[in-house]
Amino acid sequence: MKYYVDVSAAAGGDGSEKKPFNKIQSAADIAKAGDEVIVAPGIYREAVNPKNAGEEGKPIVYRSTSIKGAHITGAEQVKGWTKVEGTVWTARVSNKIFGDYNPFTTLISGDWFIAYITAHTGDVFLNEKSLYEAQSLEEVKKGEVYAAAWDAEFSTYKWFAEQDEAKNETVFYANFHDFDPNKENVEITVRRNCFYPEAEGIGYITFSGFKVSKAATQWAPPTAYQEGMVGPHWSKGWIIEDCEIYESKCSGISLGKYLQPENDNKWLKTKYKDGTQTERDCICQAQVEGWSKENIGSHIVRRCEIHDCGQTGIVGHLGGVFSIIEDNHIHHINNKQNLAGAEIGGIKMHAAIDVIYRRNHIHHCTRGIWLDWQAQGTRVTQNFFHDNIPPQRPGQNICGEVAEDLFIEVSHGPTLIDNNIFLSPRALKLATQGVAVVHNIIAGSFTAVGRGCNNGAPNRPSNRYTPYHMKHRTEIAGFMTILHGDCKFYNNIFIQQPICTEFAARMLDNAHNDWDDSNFVVGTKPYNNYPTFDEWKNQFEGYCGMGSMTTDRYYSELPVWAEGNLYFNGACPMNKEKAFVDSLHDIQIGFEEKDGKYFLKTNLYDLIADGTIPADSVKCNLLKTEDIPPAFEPEQNYENPDGTPIIFDTDYFGKKRSSSPIAGPFADGKDAKSETLA
C-alpha cells in the first residue's frame, strides 16, 4: 500500500495520490509492514510518531519524493516582533503552543553534563541558524563575543526568555543586530523530536531523503534515556539515508538507550553511586530486559549530512550495536560550546559492538568520533578526519576543549582503525587497549596513552572496570580494568605537523595530568616503555600457579607491536620499533577543496615516484587477520562481524593492493592527489 502526503493539500485527504494527507502523522498512524509513505516537498511542522513497525524484508518506507525536499521541523515561526532598544527585539508566545513540554522552562540536564551556564532545550533561530542563549536581558543588550564559540562573530546574536505566568506566555528577547526579525525567518523550538516513535520496538523503518531540523532534544548520556531528533527508540533494523539533519539542541540521530525508570540519570539525582557504577548497572539490567543481537540494533545510517547540533551528530549506548554508519558528512558539531560535558562528538557511542564506521567525512567537530566503553569488534575504516579542534586565533588561547579526530576510551577491543586519513593536530586519544591501527595517514598525535582510565578519586584507587562480551554478541563475558597496551601499529604513515606555541605550552602543563597529557608529538613514541610480546611473556615463564609469591604480572602493561610504519618531519617511533624514519625531506600534508570536493595535498608521493624516497623503504607486508595478535581480554580476532577474516588488500578508495603494498591508506600513490577524498 502507498500513502501520499502533501503539506499543501486540503485537510481531510484519504492518503491517495489524488487526495493526499497533509500531515505525515496521518500516514504514520496507519502504515504497516511493506507500506510506503511518499511525501511531497514542503515544510512539515510536526513531530512524527511512527505507530507501527515493519518486518525484516518488509520495512515501512517513509520517502521524500525529492532528496531534502520534504522538511520536518520541530520549530514554529514567530511574528510580531517589537523593538526594545537598539538591535534588541521582543515577542510573546502563548505557552499553549508547547503542549505538555515547554522547551523554554526545561533545562538541559543529565549525567556528565557540566551545567556551568543555564541552558534550556529550546532555541531561537534566525534564518535556520540558532542564536546563543544569554543569562539575562542585559547580556542580550550587550551582545558581546562568547570567547569559546567557534563562530565568534555570530556569538553576539543572543536570546533570552522569561515566563509571564499571569498571561501564560513565554517572553522572548533577541539581539538580531542588522536584521529586522519581521522581515526574516525567525523561529523557536516547539517540539522535542521530529521523527521518533514514542514506543519501543518500532523496528524495520526506512527514513529516506528528508531534511530534519530544530528539535528541543535533551542531553543524552549513556546512563539515561537517549533521545534524538530522529531515531529508532530501542528497536531493530532502521535505515536512515540521504537526509540532512541539523540544529538539534542536543543530538541529531539517536541509536541509543531506552528508559530504565529506576536507573535514569541516577548519578545526577542521588549522587550515592558513581556514574561509572550506574552505567555498569544499566548494561546488566539491559541484558536481562532483552538487549540482544536478535532484538536491538543492526541499523544503517548512510549518505546523510549531519551538522550544527549541540551535543552529537549521532549518539548511542547499547541500541546501536551491529550497525553500519557510512558515507555520511558530519560537521560543525558542538561549535557553539554552550553545552559541555563528557558526551560530545560528531559521533558519540558506547558499546559499539560490531559497528562499522566507513567512508565518513568528519570535520569541525568538538571531537570527531568518541567510542566509549565496549568498542568490541568495532571498525573505523576509510574515513577522512580534519579540523576537529577549536579554531586557533593568533594571540588568543583556545577556550574550548582541545579535542581530536578519534577517541577510544576504556574498551578492551578488538577495535580496528584502518585506511583512514587523520589530519587534525590530535589524531587518536587512546585511553584504552585492544586497538589495531593499520594503513593510515596520521598527521596528528596520540594522547592519553596510559592515562584517563581511572575515575579521578584523589586518595583512593578508582579503577574503571568495564565489560567485554561474547564474540559478536551482547552477552557479557566479564569485567576488567584497563591495563593499557595491547595495541598494534602496522603500515602507517606518520607525519609531524608544526606544533604551535600554545600546544607546546599545553604539553608542559599537562605532563602529569592523569586524564590527558596534551601530547602533540606525532608517532608511537608514547608507547616507549611498553613491553614487547617476548618481554611480557617472560613474566610467566616458570610460573607454577597458586602458592607462588605475590606478583604484578596480571596487572602490568600489555605488550605493543609496531611494524612497517613510516615517519616524517620529526614524527617519532617508540624506542623498540624498527621503522623507516626520514629526516631529510620536508613532507607537506593537507587538503584542498574544489567545487565541494576534497583532494589530498601532499608532496610525499611525488618524492616516492621520482625515487627521492626509495620505493623499497615505503613497502610493507600485506596483512591479514591472522597476522595481528587478537585482543587480549575478549580473546577475539580483528575480523569481520560475521567472524570471517580480513585481508587488508583494499585501500581508502576501495582499490586493490598488490602483494607488496606501500604503507599508508593508498594502494597507488598516483591516486592520492587525483581521487576525491570526500
PDB file of N, CA, C and O in Angstrom, residues 579-629:
ATOM      1  N   ALA A 579      61.706   0.993  12.250  1.00  0.00           N
ATOM      2  CA  ALA A 579      60.846   1.751  11.343  1.00  0.00           C
ATOM      3  C   ALA A 579      61.699   2.587  10.399  1.00  0.00           C
ATOM      4  O   ALA A 579      62.879   2.847  10.649  1.00  0.00           O
ATOM      5  N   PHE A 580      61.110   3.022   9.306  1.00  0.00           N
ATOM      6  CA  PHE A 580      61.756   3.946   8.389  1.00  0.00           C
ATOM      7  C   PHE A 580      61.498   5.364   8.889  1.00  0.00           C
ATOM      8  O   PHE A 580      60.350   5.806   8.961  1.00  0.00           O
ATOM      9  N   VAL A 581      62.576   6.069   9.232  1.00  0.00           N
ATOM     10  CA  VAL A 581      62.480   7.440   9.726  1.00  0.00           C
ATOM     11  C   VAL A 581      63.225   8.345   8.752  1.00  0.00           C
ATOM     12  O   VAL A 581      64.430   8.193   8.541  1.00  0.00           O
ATOM     13  N   ASP A 582      62.502   9.271   8.145  1.00  0.00           N
ATOM     14  CA  ASP A 582      63.095  10.185   7.164  1.00  0.00           C
ATOM     15  C   ASP A 582      63.277  11.555   7.813  1.00  0.00           C
ATOM     16  O   ASP A 582      62.311  12.185   8.240  1.00  0.00           O
ATOM     17  N   SER A 583      64.522  12.003   7.885  1.00  0.00           N
ATOM     18  CA  SER A 583      64.822  13.313   8.464  1.00  0.00           C
ATOM     19  C   SER A 583      65.377  14.282   7.429  1.00  0.00           C
ATOM     20  O   SER A 583      65.824  15.374   7.772  1.00  0.00           O
ATOM     21  N   LEU A 584      65.328  13.885   6.148  1.00  0.00           N
ATOM     22  CA  LEU A 584      65.948  14.702   5.096  1.00  0.00           C
ATOM     23  C   LEU A 584      64.955  15.580   4.346  1.00  0.00           C
ATOM     24  O   LEU A 584      65.344  16.601   3.780  1.00  0.00           O
ATOM     25  N   HIS A 585      63.701  15.203   4.323  1.00  0.00           N
ATOM     26  CA  HIS A 585      62.742  15.879   3.455  1.00  0.00           C
ATOM     27  C   HIS A 585      61.616  16.532   4.255  1.00  0.00           C
ATOM     28  O   HIS A 585      61.200  16.016   5.292  1.00  0.00           O
ATOM     29  N   ASP A 586      61.148  17.632   3.739  1.00  0.00           N
ATOM     30  CA  ASP A 586      60.011  18.332   4.331  1.00  0.00           C
ATOM     31  C   ASP A 586      58.748  17.848   3.636  1.00  0.00           C
ATOM     32  O   ASP A 586      58.505  18.162   2.473  1.00  0.00           O
ATOM     33  N   ILE A 587      57.956  17.071   4.355  1.00  0.00           N
ATOM     34  CA  ILE A 587      56.753  16.497   3.764  1.00  0.00           C
ATOM     35  C   ILE A 587      55.553  17.395   4.070  1.00  0.00           C
ATOM     36  O   ILE A 587      55.250  17.680   5.225  1.00  0.00           O
ATOM     37  N   GLN A 588      54.900  17.828   3.018  1.00  0.00           N
ATOM     38  CA  GLN A 588      53.684  18.631   3.166  1.00  0.00           C
ATOM     39  C   GLN A 588      52.482  17.690   3.230  1.00  0.00           C
ATOM     40  O   GLN A 588      52.438  16.683   2.538  1.00  0.00           O
ATOM     41  N   ILE A 589      51.519  18.062   4.051  1.00  0.00           N
ATOM     42  CA  ILE A 589      50.306  17.260   4.163  1.00  0.00           C
ATOM     43  C   ILE A 589      49.127  18.185   4.452  1.00  0.00           C
ATOM     44  O   ILE A 589      49.213  19.076   5.283  1.00  0.00           O
ATOM     45  N   GLY A 590      48.069  17.989   3.723  1.00  0.00           N
ATOM     46  CA  GLY A 590      46.865  18.801   3.905  1.00  0.00           C
ATOM     47  C   GLY A 590      45.842  18.412   2.855  1.00  0.00           C
ATOM     48  O   GLY A 590      45.891  17.318   2.284  1.00  0.00           O
ATOM     49  N   PHE A 591      44.913  19.312   2.587  1.00  0.00           N
ATOM     50  CA  PHE A 591      43.891  19.042   1.582  1.00  0.00           C
ATOM     51  C   PHE A 591      43.453  20.360   0.981  1.00  0.00           C
ATOM     52  O   PHE A 591      43.722  21.440   1.519  1.00  0.00           O
ATOM     53  N   GLU A 592      42.791  20.279  -0.152  1.00  0.00           N
ATOM     54  CA  GLU A 592      42.177  21.454  -0.756  1.00  0.00           C
ATOM     55  C   GLU A 592      40.787  21.086  -1.244  1.00  0.00           C
ATOM     56  O   GLU A 592      40.517  19.939  -1.601  1.00  0.00           O
ATOM     57  N   GLU A 593      39.915  22.079  -1.210  1.00  0.00           N
ATOM     58  CA  GLU A 593      38.540  21.889  -1.636  1.00  0.00           C
ATOM     59  C   GLU A 593      38.313  22.582  -2.967  1.00  0.00           C
ATOM     60  O   GLU A 593      38.668  23.743  -3.159  1.00  0.00           O
ATOM     61  N   LYS A 594      37.752  21.848  -3.917  1.00  0.00           N
ATOM     62  CA  LYS A 594      37.416  22.397  -5.229  1.00  0.00           C
ATOM     63  C   LYS A 594      35.989  21.989  -5.579  1.00  0.00           C
ATOM     64  O   LYS A 594      35.694  20.796  -5.695  1.00  0.00           O
ATOM     65  N   ASP A 595      35.126  22.980  -5.690  1.00  0.00           N
ATOM     66  CA  ASP A 595      33.732  22.728  -6.085  1.00  0.00           C
ATOM     67  C   ASP A 595      33.062  21.689  -5.205  1.00  0.00           C
ATOM     68  O   ASP A 595      32.341  20.803  -5.675  1.00  0.00           O
ATOM     69  N   GLY A 596      33.332  21.792  -3.901  1.00  0.00           N
ATOM     70  CA  GLY A 596      32.698  20.883  -2.956  1.00  0.00           C
ATOM     71  C   GLY A 596      33.337  19.522  -2.847  1.00  0.00           C
ATOM     72  O   GLY A 596      32.836  18.666  -2.113  1.00  0.00           O
ATOM     73  N   LYS A 597      34.429  19.289  -3.567  1.00  0.00           N
ATOM     74  CA  LYS A 597      35.153  18.023  -3.490  1.00  0.00           C
ATOM     75  C   LYS A 597      36.510  18.258  -2.833  1.00  0.00           C
ATOM     76  O   LYS A 597      37.117  19.310  -3.000  1.00  0.00           O
ATOM     77  N   TYR A 598      36.965  17.253  -2.103  1.00  0.00           N
ATOM     78  CA  TYR A 598      38.190  17.383  -1.324  1.00  0.00           C
ATOM     79  C   TYR A 598      39.292  16.511  -1.925  1.00  0.00           C
ATOM     80  O   TYR A 598      39.057  15.345  -2.278  1.00  0.00           O
ATOM     81  N   PHE A 599      40.486  17.090  -2.005  1.00  0.00           N
ATOM     82  CA  PHE A 599      41.641  16.395  -2.567  1.00  0.00           C
ATOM     83  C   PHE A 599      42.821  16.514  -1.609  1.00  0.00           C
ATOM     84  O   PHE A 599      43.007  17.555  -0.965  1.00  0.00           O
ATOM     85  N   LEU A 600      43.601  15.423  -1.517  1.00  0.00           N
ATOM     86  CA  LEU A 600      44.792  15.440  -0.678  1.00  0.00           C
ATOM     87  C   LEU A 600      45.847  16.345  -1.294  1.00  0.00           C
ATOM     88  O   LEU A 600      46.023  16.370  -2.519  1.00  0.00           O
ATOM     89  N   LYS A 601      46.520  17.075  -0.434  1.00  0.00           N
ATOM     90  CA  LYS A 601      47.584  17.974  -0.876  1.00  0.00           C
ATOM     91  C   LYS A 601      48.871  17.548  -0.173  1.00  0.00           C
ATOM     92  O   LYS A 601      49.040  17.760   1.030  1.00  0.00           O
ATOM     93  N   THR A 602      49.752  16.898  -0.914  1.00  0.00           N
ATOM     94  CA  THR A 602      50.992  16.404  -0.335  1.00  0.00           C
ATOM     95  C   THR A 602      52.040  16.226  -1.418  1.00  0.00           C
ATOM     96  O   THR A 602      51.715  16.007  -2.589  1.00  0.00           O
ATOM     97  N   ASN A 603      53.297  16.320  -1.029  1.00  0.00           N
ATOM     98  CA  ASN A 603      54.402  16.051  -1.953  1.00  0.00           C
ATOM     99  C   ASN A 603      55.017  14.675  -1.718  1.00  0.00           C
ATOM    100  O   ASN A 603      55.971  14.286  -2.397  1.00  0.00           O
ATOM    101  N   LEU A 604      54.478  13.921  -0.762  1.00  0.00           N
ATOM    102  CA  LEU A 604      55.091  12.645  -0.382  1.00  0.00           C
ATOM    103  C   LEU A 604      55.168  11.686  -1.559  1.00  0.00           C
ATOM    104  O   LEU A 604      56.227  11.094  -1.827  1.00  0.00           O
ATOM    105  N   TYR A 605      54.065  11.539  -2.275  1.00  0.00           N
ATOM    106  CA  TYR A 605      54.043  10.527  -3.335  1.00  0.00           C
ATOM    107  C   TYR A 605      54.836  10.957  -4.562  1.00  0.00           C
ATOM    108  O   TYR A 605      55.296  10.106  -5.333  1.00  0.00           O
ATOM    109  N   ASP A 606      55.032  12.256  -4.737  1.00  0.00           N
ATOM    110  CA  ASP A 606      55.932  12.728  -5.793  1.00  0.00           C
ATOM    111  C   ASP A 606      57.368  12.330  -5.474  1.00  0.00           C
ATOM    112  O   ASP A 606      58.122  11.905  -6.361  1.00  0.00           O
ATOM    113  N   LEU A 607      57.752  12.462  -4.202  1.00  0.00           N
ATOM    114  CA  LEU A 607      59.108  12.102  -3.791  1.00  0.00           C
ATOM    115  C   LEU A 607      59.344  10.598  -3.892  1.00  0.00           C
ATOM    116  O   LEU A 607      60.463  10.146  -4.167  1.00  0.00           O
ATOM    117  N   ILE A 608      58.295   9.829  -3.681  1.00  0.00           N
ATOM    118  CA  ILE A 608      58.418   8.378  -3.855  1.00  0.00           C
ATOM    119  C   ILE A 608      58.498   8.030  -5.336  1.00  0.00           C
ATOM    120  O   ILE A 608      59.324   7.207  -5.758  1.00  0.00           O
ATOM    121  N   ALA A 609      57.677   8.683  -6.141  1.00  0.00           N
ATOM    122  CA  ALA A 609      57.627   8.376  -7.576  1.00  0.00           C
ATOM    123  C   ALA A 609      58.941   8.676  -8.271  1.00  0.00           C
ATOM    124  O   ALA A 609      59.363   7.936  -9.178  1.00  0.00           O
ATOM    125  N   ASP A 610      59.613   9.771  -7.879  1.00  0.00           N
ATOM    126  CA  ASP A 610      60.866  10.118  -8.575  1.00  0.00           C
ATOM    127  C   ASP A 610      62.095   9.494  -7.925  1.00  0.00           C
ATOM    128  O   ASP A 610      63.226   9.769  -8.328  1.00  0.00           O
ATOM    129  N   GLY A 611      61.886   8.644  -6.913  1.00  0.00           N
ATOM    130  CA  GLY A 611      62.988   7.917  -6.303  1.00  0.00           C
ATOM    131  C   GLY A 611      63.721   8.675  -5.219  1.00  0.00           C
ATOM    132  O   GLY A 611      64.671   8.149  -4.634  1.00  0.00           O
ATOM    133  N   THR A 612      63.301   9.898  -4.922  1.00  0.00           N
ATOM    134  CA  THR A 612      63.950  10.656  -3.851  1.00  0.00           C
ATOM    135  C   THR A 612      63.826   9.909  -2.528  1.00  0.00           C
ATOM    136  O   THR A 612      64.764   9.840  -1.738  1.00  0.00           O
ATOM    137  N   ILE A 613      62.652   9.382  -2.289  1.00  0.00           N
ATOM    138  CA  ILE A 613      62.456   8.442  -1.185  1.00  0.00           C
ATOM    139  C   ILE A 613      62.384   7.058  -1.816  1.00  0.00           C
ATOM    140  O   ILE A 613      61.474   6.778  -2.603  1.00  0.00           O
ATOM    141  N   PRO A 614      63.328   6.184  -1.531  1.00  0.00           N
ATOM    142  CA  PRO A 614      63.385   4.885  -2.209  1.00  0.00           C
ATOM    143  C   PRO A 614      62.101   4.082  -2.048  1.00  0.00           C
ATOM    144  O   PRO A 614      61.536   4.000  -0.948  1.00  0.00           O
ATOM    145  N   ALA A 615      61.629   3.509  -3.123  1.00  0.00           N
ATOM    146  CA  ALA A 615      60.378   2.744  -3.108  1.00  0.00           C
ATOM    147  C   ALA A 615      60.439   1.594  -2.117  1.00  0.00           C
ATOM    148  O   ALA A 615      59.436   1.270  -1.449  1.00  0.00           O
ATOM    149  N   ASP A 616      61.606   0.944  -2.002  1.00  0.00           N
ATOM    150  CA  ASP A 616      61.722  -0.182  -1.083  1.00  0.00           C
ATOM    151  C   ASP A 616      61.510   0.234   0.373  1.00  0.00           C
ATOM    152  O   ASP A 616      61.085  -0.574   1.202  1.00  0.00           O
ATOM    153  N   SER A 617      61.773   1.503   0.674  1.00  0.00           N
ATOM    154  CA  SER A 617      61.645   1.982   2.052  1.00  0.00           C
ATOM    155  C   SER A 617      60.193   2.094   2.488  1.00  0.00           C
ATOM    156  O   SER A 617      59.896   2.049   3.682  1.00  0.00           O
ATOM    157  N   VAL A 618      59.306   2.274   1.529  1.00  0.00           N
ATOM    158  CA  VAL A 618      57.902   2.515   1.876  1.00  0.00           C
ATOM    159  C   VAL A 618      57.043   1.271   1.705  1.00  0.00           C
ATOM    160  O   VAL A 618      55.855   1.303   1.999  1.00  0.00           O
ATOM    161  N   LYS A 619      57.635   0.184   1.260  1.00  0.00           N
ATOM    162  CA  LYS A 619      56.858  -1.040   1.066  1.00  0.00           C
ATOM    163  C   LYS A 619      56.744  -1.827   2.369  1.00  0.00           C
ATOM    164  O   LYS A 619      57.575  -1.718   3.267  1.00  0.00           O
ATOM    165  N   CYS A 620      55.697  -2.625   2.463  1.00  0.00           N
ATOM    166  CA  CYS A 620      55.414  -3.355   3.692  1.00  0.00           C
ATOM    167  C   CYS A 620      54.746  -4.679   3.349  1.00  0.00           C
ATOM    168  O   CYS A 620      54.528  -4.991   2.174  1.00  0.00           O
ATOM    169  N   ASN A 621      54.425  -5.434   4.350  1.00  0.00           N
ATOM    170  CA  ASN A 621      53.779  -6.730   4.144  1.00  0.00           C
ATOM    171  C   ASN A 621      52.265  -6.564   4.008  1.00  0.00           C
ATOM    172  O   ASN A 621      51.656  -5.710   4.657  1.00  0.00           O
ATOM    173  N   LEU A 622      51.665  -7.391   3.156  1.00  0.00           N
ATOM    174  CA  LEU A 622      50.215  -7.425   3.044  1.00  0.00           C
ATOM    175  C   LEU A 622      49.668  -8.189   4.247  1.00  0.00           C
ATOM    176  O   LEU A 622      49.980  -9.361   4.448  1.00  0.00           O
ATOM    177  N   LEU A 623      48.860  -7.524   5.044  1.00  0.00           N
ATOM    178  CA  LEU A 623      48.390  -8.091   6.302  1.00  0.00           C
ATOM    179  C   LEU A 623      47.052  -8.793   6.161  1.00  0.00           C
ATOM    180  O   LEU A 623      46.220  -8.435   5.324  1.00  0.00           O
ATOM    181  N   LYS A 624      46.855  -9.772   7.058  1.00  0.00           N
ATOM    182  CA  LYS A 624      45.591 -10.476   7.192  1.00  0.00           C
ATOM    183  C   LYS A 624      45.257 -10.562   8.681  1.00  0.00           C
ATOM    184  O   LYS A 624      46.123 -10.314   9.524  1.00  0.00           O
ATOM    185  N   THR A 625      44.035 -10.921   8.972  1.00  0.00           N
ATOM    186  CA  THR A 625      43.618 -11.062  10.371  1.00  0.00           C
ATOM    187  C   THR A 625      44.593 -11.917  11.158  1.00  0.00           C
ATOM    188  O   THR A 625      44.959 -11.588  12.299  1.00  0.00           O
ATOM    189  N   GLU A 626      45.046 -12.998  10.570  1.00  0.00           N
ATOM    190  CA  GLU A 626      45.911 -13.934  11.303  1.00  0.00           C
ATOM    191  C   GLU A 626      47.266 -13.341  11.653  1.00  0.00           C
ATOM    192  O   GLU A 626      47.972 -13.869  12.522  1.00  0.00           O
ATOM    193  N   ASP A 627      47.652 -12.238  11.005  1.00  0.00           N
ATOM    194  CA  ASP A 627      48.942 -11.603  11.294  1.00  0.00           C
ATOM    195  C   ASP A 627      48.891 -10.684  12.510  1.00  0.00           C
ATOM    196  O   ASP A 627      49.938 -10.227  12.987  1.00  0.00           O
ATOM    197  N   ILE A 628      47.694 -10.377  13.010  1.00  0.00           N
ATOM    198  CA  ILE A 628      47.536  -9.430  14.102  1.00  0.00           C
ATOM    199  C   ILE A 628      47.137 -10.194  15.358  1.00  0.00           C
ATOM    200  O   ILE A 628      46.117 -10.902  15.362  1.00  0.00           O
ATOM    201  N   PRO A 629      47.900 -10.098  16.428  1.00  0.00           N
ATOM    202  CA  PRO A 629      47.516 -10.796  17.660  1.00  0.00           C
ATOM    203  C   PRO A 629      46.125 -10.375  18.110  1.00  0.00           C
ATOM    204  O   PRO A 629      45.757  -9.194  18.019  1.00  0.00           O
TER     205      PRO A 629
END
